Amino acid sequence: MTRQMKLGAFLWATGHHIAAWRHPKAHVRAGIDIDHYIQLARTAEAAKFDMIFCEDAAGLREANVGIASQTSRSIGFEPISLLSAIAVQTSRIGLVSTASTSYNEPYGLARTFLSLDHLSGGRAGWNLVTSASPIEAANFGATGLKPHADRYERAREFAEVVTGLWHGESFHGHDGQSFSVQDAIDLPRSPQGAPVMVQAGASDVGRELAARTADVVFTAAQTFEEAKTFYDDLKGRTATYGRQPDDIKIMPGVAPVVAETESEAREKFEELQALIPDDVGVALLSSYLSISDLWRHPIDGPLPDLPESEGMKSRQALVVEQSRRDGLSIRQLARHFAGARGHWRIVGTAAQVADELQARFEGGAADGFNVMPSYFPGELDAFATLVVPELQRRGLFRREYEGNTLRDHLGLKRPA
Amino acid sequence: MLFAVSLNIASAQGQAGTTPAGITALVRKAEAAHIDMVVISDSAAGSEPSTSPFEATTLVAALATVTEKIGLVARASTIAHQPYNLARRFASLDMISHGRAGWNATLAQAAREAANFSRPDGFSADDFRRRSQEYLGIVLGLWQGWDADALLFDKSGGRFHDPEKMHLLDHKGEFFSVRGPLNVARSPQDRPVLVLAGLSEGDLDIAARNADVILLDERQAAENKARHGDIKRRVSACGREPGAVKVLTDVSLTAASLGGLADRLEEAFRSKGCDGFNIRLPAQLSVFDDFADRILPDLRRRGLFQEHYRGTTLRSHLGLTGGGNQ
């Protein structure tokens, strides 16, 4: 069979567009309505998505309460409980949640994801992240952020313990730098061998960790060249760890706005952009750049020079590169990033969206895509009813699930 | 009288403990019998493997979607979770269940947990007690970080929530510092129900100050009565209404213990030995069917047990008011 692309449905609050909640058709109570999430999961399952994916942070997204109160992102479900509820209301779709190695312990996390895996019959995945946000740090008694390298060293040890626990019999305790674990896990082995390991860090040390341990990698790439460079680099690193390039599925984020005609799609996008308040856009950009005083600079002027940050290194570089390349002002950049959070945006018809996805997929820049609908439920519905059938017609996406587990869907080996 | 049913899935025998369908059938049976809540724990004694593939909080999330009325309480350890993460998990369970969730915390330290959570030496008894007290205060505080009317959903005005109605915790203590607020909205039942167990004498004041429900092990009738009175006095001394804390006494269920059980429960309840009972399910789960089909109807005929749930939330089932300022 010809190679087909993998698709994730990235579910997030009222939508990925920062102003999504204000859209007349967005479900504004998403963050307190479990039935809404169950419905989204069923929509994605009916469209044969490989997985739904939930982001996570152990704290508010925005420290400035005035700004935060103009977004829908300060409240929502905790993702592991959310996916456990969805697990018994769906039957095939993969269920992937983010959880941080900074504020959890490996034994508890391994056990919780294994339970989700059993509840779902082998459909669970863990997206490993390290926490860079000072807002999160303040909820865990930390006085300051740990330097980037330390966070990743802890993450590497964390991942090693979790995979050891998931692999069962071979685990004989762990006594390391950050963690000590005495017993093997007391639950039975995963129905899919082990839950799927997902990662998103794109810095050099993040890539090494992914090459060593990840089954799936989410990434942000604006251009084909960026995506291709990342893809080749990461696949090239797998050999060091005795793995094949195909053992890792690379799935860049894509933020599509799709409609029957191109002009309708443009209108839809402009309608959303017009709902972004300037102070919200600038605040979001500031937090991505890990700087606090962006608002001091003229909003119609260029991005100032930035100091090296301890936060999101790779993402910061991406933003700076784009602003210099396109000569964007702070306001333009803020709106641009507020809309897609630095991910790749496509506005157009189903055929145009499919063309773009096909080019990156067949050009060797992606194994699939993590789809980030701008608002819910409308834009997930639009992707499912317009783009998915187009991809299926082209033979680029499945018409039926190949198996029952997330590893089956992704074509991943079952771990020994 | 109030009824809880406790199930340790790690040591249950038979299919009911091992498949979602089996556990669902058991909990639905309890719901049909108008049991106020099920309390699910998931750790076997010693290093025995669990008889169930599930962890309690994830299982409760799943059960919330296949039940409608019954309260769902999960055991979770203060060693296994950071307070912010635990408060979030349960706030989210409460949202998923539309106000039926509770947290069963134990004030007893499990050595095995410490050894698996990077605390090989555990805590001294005194440290663990002070830590538990601080931990409970943080969780209860985080659950009240958002006022009930904080969310505005004002699309045209661009105001999602009212910033004045979101409160930082700003806790700085001996063991934890937690700024807050929680990133989960206010509970549909004001806050999840706090069920405390594993109490020793020195924990009673902590329990009296914080608990909604206290689970006590089974003793002789006179001793049950004395403990119940003692707890209610401590509750009053904290400035709380005595009825704000419900005391449930354990009842171990075996096929042999069913005979005369209704009489014994009536006697214990009428003599003010407790506010209700915590039915500890035996390893053989089928005994619960007999309890639900024979004992509960008998108690109902005597006017001692509810014909219907009083409301839709766990707090309403238990006759508890909200947990604090809204």
Coordinates of C-alpha atoms in Angstrom, one line a residue, chain B residues 37-241:
Chain B
M37 CA -21.2 7.4 46.8
V38 CA -18.6 4.8 45.7
V39 CA -15.0 5.2 47.0
I40 CA -12.5 3.7 44.7
S41 CA -8.9 2.9 45.7
D42 CA -6.3 1.1 43.7
S43 CA -3.3 0.0 45.7
A44 CA -2.7 -3.6 46.8
A45 CA -1.0 -4.3 50.1
G46 CA 2.7 -4.9 49.8
S47 CA 4.1 -5.4 46.4
E48 CA 1.3 -7.7 45.1
P49 CA 0.3 -6.9 41.5
S50 CA -3.1 -5.2 41.2
T51 CA -6.1 -7.4 40.1
S52 CA -7.2 -4.4 38.0
P53 CA -5.5 -2.6 35.1
F54 CA -6.8 0.9 36.3
E55 CA -5.7 3.8 38.4
A56 CA -8.5 5.3 40.5
T57 CA -8.8 8.9 39.2
T58 CA -8.8 7.8 35.5
L59 CA -11.4 5.1 36.3
V60 CA -13.6 7.7 38.1
A61 CA -13.4 10.0 35.0
A62 CA -14.6 7.1 32.9
L63 CA -17.4 6.1 35.3
A64 CA -18.6 9.7 35.4
T65 CA -19.7 9.4 31.8
V66 CA -21.7 6.2 32.3
T67 CA -23.6 7.1 35.5
E68 CA -25.9 10.0 36.4
K69 CA -26.4 10.4 40.1
I70 CA -24.1 8.5 42.3
G71 CA -21.1 10.3 43.9
L72 CA -17.7 9.1 42.7
V73 CA -14.8 9.3 45.1
A74 CA -11.2 8.3 44.3
R75 CA -8.4 7.7 46.6
A76 CA -5.3 9.7 45.8
S77 CA -2.1 10.0 47.8
T78 CA -0.5 13.2 48.9
I79 CA 2.9 11.6 48.2
A80 CA 2.1 10.6 44.7
H81 CA 0.8 14.0 43.6
Q82 CA 1.8 17.6 44.0
P83 CA -1.1 19.6 45.6
Y84 CA -1.6 21.7 42.5
N85 CA -1.9 18.7 40.2
L86 CA -4.2 16.8 42.6
A87 CA -6.5 19.8 43.1
R88 CA -6.7 20.1 39.3
R89 CA -7.4 16.5 38.7
F90 CA -10.3 16.4 41.1
A91 CA -11.7 19.8 40.1
S92 CA -11.7 18.4 36.5
L93 CA -13.4 15.2 37.7
D94 CA -16.0 17.3 39.4
M95 CA -16.7 19.2 36.1
I96 CA -16.8 15.9 34.2
S97 CA -19.3 14.4 36.6
H98 CA -21.4 17.6 37.0
G99 CA -20.7 17.9 40.7
R100 CA -20.4 14.3 41.9
A101 CA -16.7 14.0 42.6
G102 CA -14.8 13.6 45.9
W103 CA -11.2 13.1 47.0
N104 CA -10.5 10.3 49.5
A105 CA -7.3 11.4 51.2
T106 CA -5.6 9.3 53.8
L107 CA -3.5 10.8 56.6
A108 CA -1.6 7.5 57.0
Q109 CA 1.8 7.3 55.2
A110 CA 2.4 4.3 52.9
A111 CA 6.1 3.4 52.9
R112 CA 5.8 1.7 49.5
E113 CA 4.5 4.9 47.9
A114 CA 7.4 7.0 49.3
A115 CA 9.8 4.5 47.9
N116 CA 8.3 4.8 44.4
F117 CA 8.0 8.5 44.5
S118 CA 11.7 9.5 45.0
R119 CA 11.3 9.7 48.8
P120 CA 13.0 6.5 49.9
D121 CA 13.2 7.7 53.5
G122 CA 9.6 8.8 53.7
F123 CA 8.7 11.5 56.3
S124 CA 8.7 11.4 60.1
A125 CA 5.2 11.0 61.6
D126 CA 5.3 14.7 62.8
D127 CA 6.5 16.0 59.5
F128 CA 4.0 14.0 57.6
R129 CA 1.1 15.3 59.8
R130 CA 2.2 18.9 59.3
R131 CA 2.7 18.3 55.6
S132 CA -0.8 16.7 55.3
Q133 CA -2.4 19.6 57.1
E134 CA -0.7 22.1 54.8
Y135 CA -1.5 20.0 51.7
L136 CA -5.3 19.9 52.6
G137 CA -5.3 23.6 53.1
I138 CA -3.8 24.2 49.7
V139 CA -6.2 21.9 47.8
L140 CA -9.2 23.4 49.5
G141 CA -7.9 26.9 48.8
L142 CA -7.3 26.2 45.2
W143 CA -10.8 24.8 44.8
Q144 CA -12.1 28.2 45.8
G145 CA -9.9 30.3 43.5
W146 CA -12.7 31.1 41.1
D147 CA -16.0 32.6 42.3
A148 CA -19.1 30.7 41.1
D149 CA -20.1 33.7 38.9
A150 CA -16.6 34.5 37.6
L151 CA -17.2 33.3 34.0
L152 CA -19.0 36.0 31.9
F153 CA -18.8 34.4 28.4
D154 CA -19.3 37.9 27.0
K155 CA -18.4 37.5 23.4
S156 CA -19.3 41.0 22.1
G157 CA -17.8 42.8 25.1
G158 CA -14.6 40.7 24.9
R159 CA -14.8 39.7 28.6
F160 CA -14.5 36.0 29.1
H161 CA -14.2 36.2 32.9
D162 CA -14.2 38.8 35.6
P163 CA -10.7 39.3 36.8
E164 CA -12.0 40.5 40.2
K165 CA -13.5 37.1 40.7
M166 CA -10.4 35.1 40.2
H167 CA -8.2 34.8 43.4
L168 CA -4.6 34.0 43.8
L169 CA -3.8 31.5 46.7
D170 CA -0.3 32.9 47.3
H171 CA 0.5 30.1 49.8
K172 CA 4.0 30.0 51.2
G173 CA 4.4 27.3 53.8
E174 CA 6.8 24.9 55.4
F175 CA 6.5 22.2 52.6
F176 CA 4.9 23.9 49.7
S177 CA 4.6 27.3 48.0
V178 CA 1.7 27.6 45.6
R179 CA 0.6 30.8 43.9
G180 CA -2.5 29.6 42.1
P181 CA -5.1 30.1 40.9
L182 CA -6.3 26.7 39.6
N183 CA -6.9 26.6 35.8
V184 CA -10.2 24.8 36.3
A185 CA -13.5 26.7 36.8
R186 CA -15.4 26.6 40.1
S187 CA -17.0 23.2 40.9
P188 CA -20.7 22.7 40.1
Q189 CA -21.1 21.6 43.7
D190 CA -19.0 24.5 45.0
R191 CA -16.0 22.2 45.7
P192 CA -15.3 18.4 45.5
V193 CA -16.2 16.5 48.6
L194 CA -13.2 15.8 50.9
V195 CA -13.4 12.3 52.4
L196 CA -10.7 11.6 55.0
A197 CA -9.6 8.2 56.2
G198 CA -6.7 6.5 57.9
L199 CA -7.0 8.9 60.9
S200 CA -5.1 8.4 64.1
E201 CA -5.9 10.3 67.4
G202 CA -3.5 13.1 66.5
D203 CA -5.2 13.7 63.1
L204 CA -8.7 14.3 64.5
D205 CA -8.4 18.1 64.7
I206 CA -7.1 18.3 61.2
A207 CA -10.0 16.2 60.1
A208 CA -12.5 18.2 62.1
R209 CA -11.3 21.4 60.4
N210 CA -11.2 20.2 56.8
A211 CA -13.3 17.1 56.2
D212 CA -16.7 16.8 54.7
V213 CA -16.8 13.1 55.4
I214 CA -14.8 11.0 57.8
L215 CA -14.4 7.3 57.4
L216 CA -13.8 5.3 60.6
D217 CA -12.9 1.7 61.1
E218 CA -15.4 -0.5 62.9
R219 CA -15.2 -0.8 66.7
Q220 CA -17.5 -1.9 69.5
A221 CA -20.8 0.0 69.7
A222 CA -19.9 2.1 72.8
E223 CA -16.6 3.1 71.3
N224 CA -18.2 4.1 68.0
K225 CA -20.5 6.3 69.8
A226 CA -17.8 7.9 71.9
R227 CA -15.7 8.6 68.8
H228 CA -18.6 10.1 66.9
G229 CA -19.4 12.4 69.8
D230 CA -15.7 13.4 70.1
I231 CA -15.5 14.3 66.4
K232 CA -18.6 16.3 66.5
R233 CA -17.3 18.3 69.5
R234 CA -14.1 19.0 67.7
V235 CA -16.0 20.1 64.6
S236 CA -18.0 22.6 66.8
A237 CA -14.8 23.8 68.4
C238 CA -13.6 24.8 64.9
G239 CA -16.6 27.0 64.5
R240 CA -18.3 24.6 62.0
E241 CA -21.8 23.2 62.3

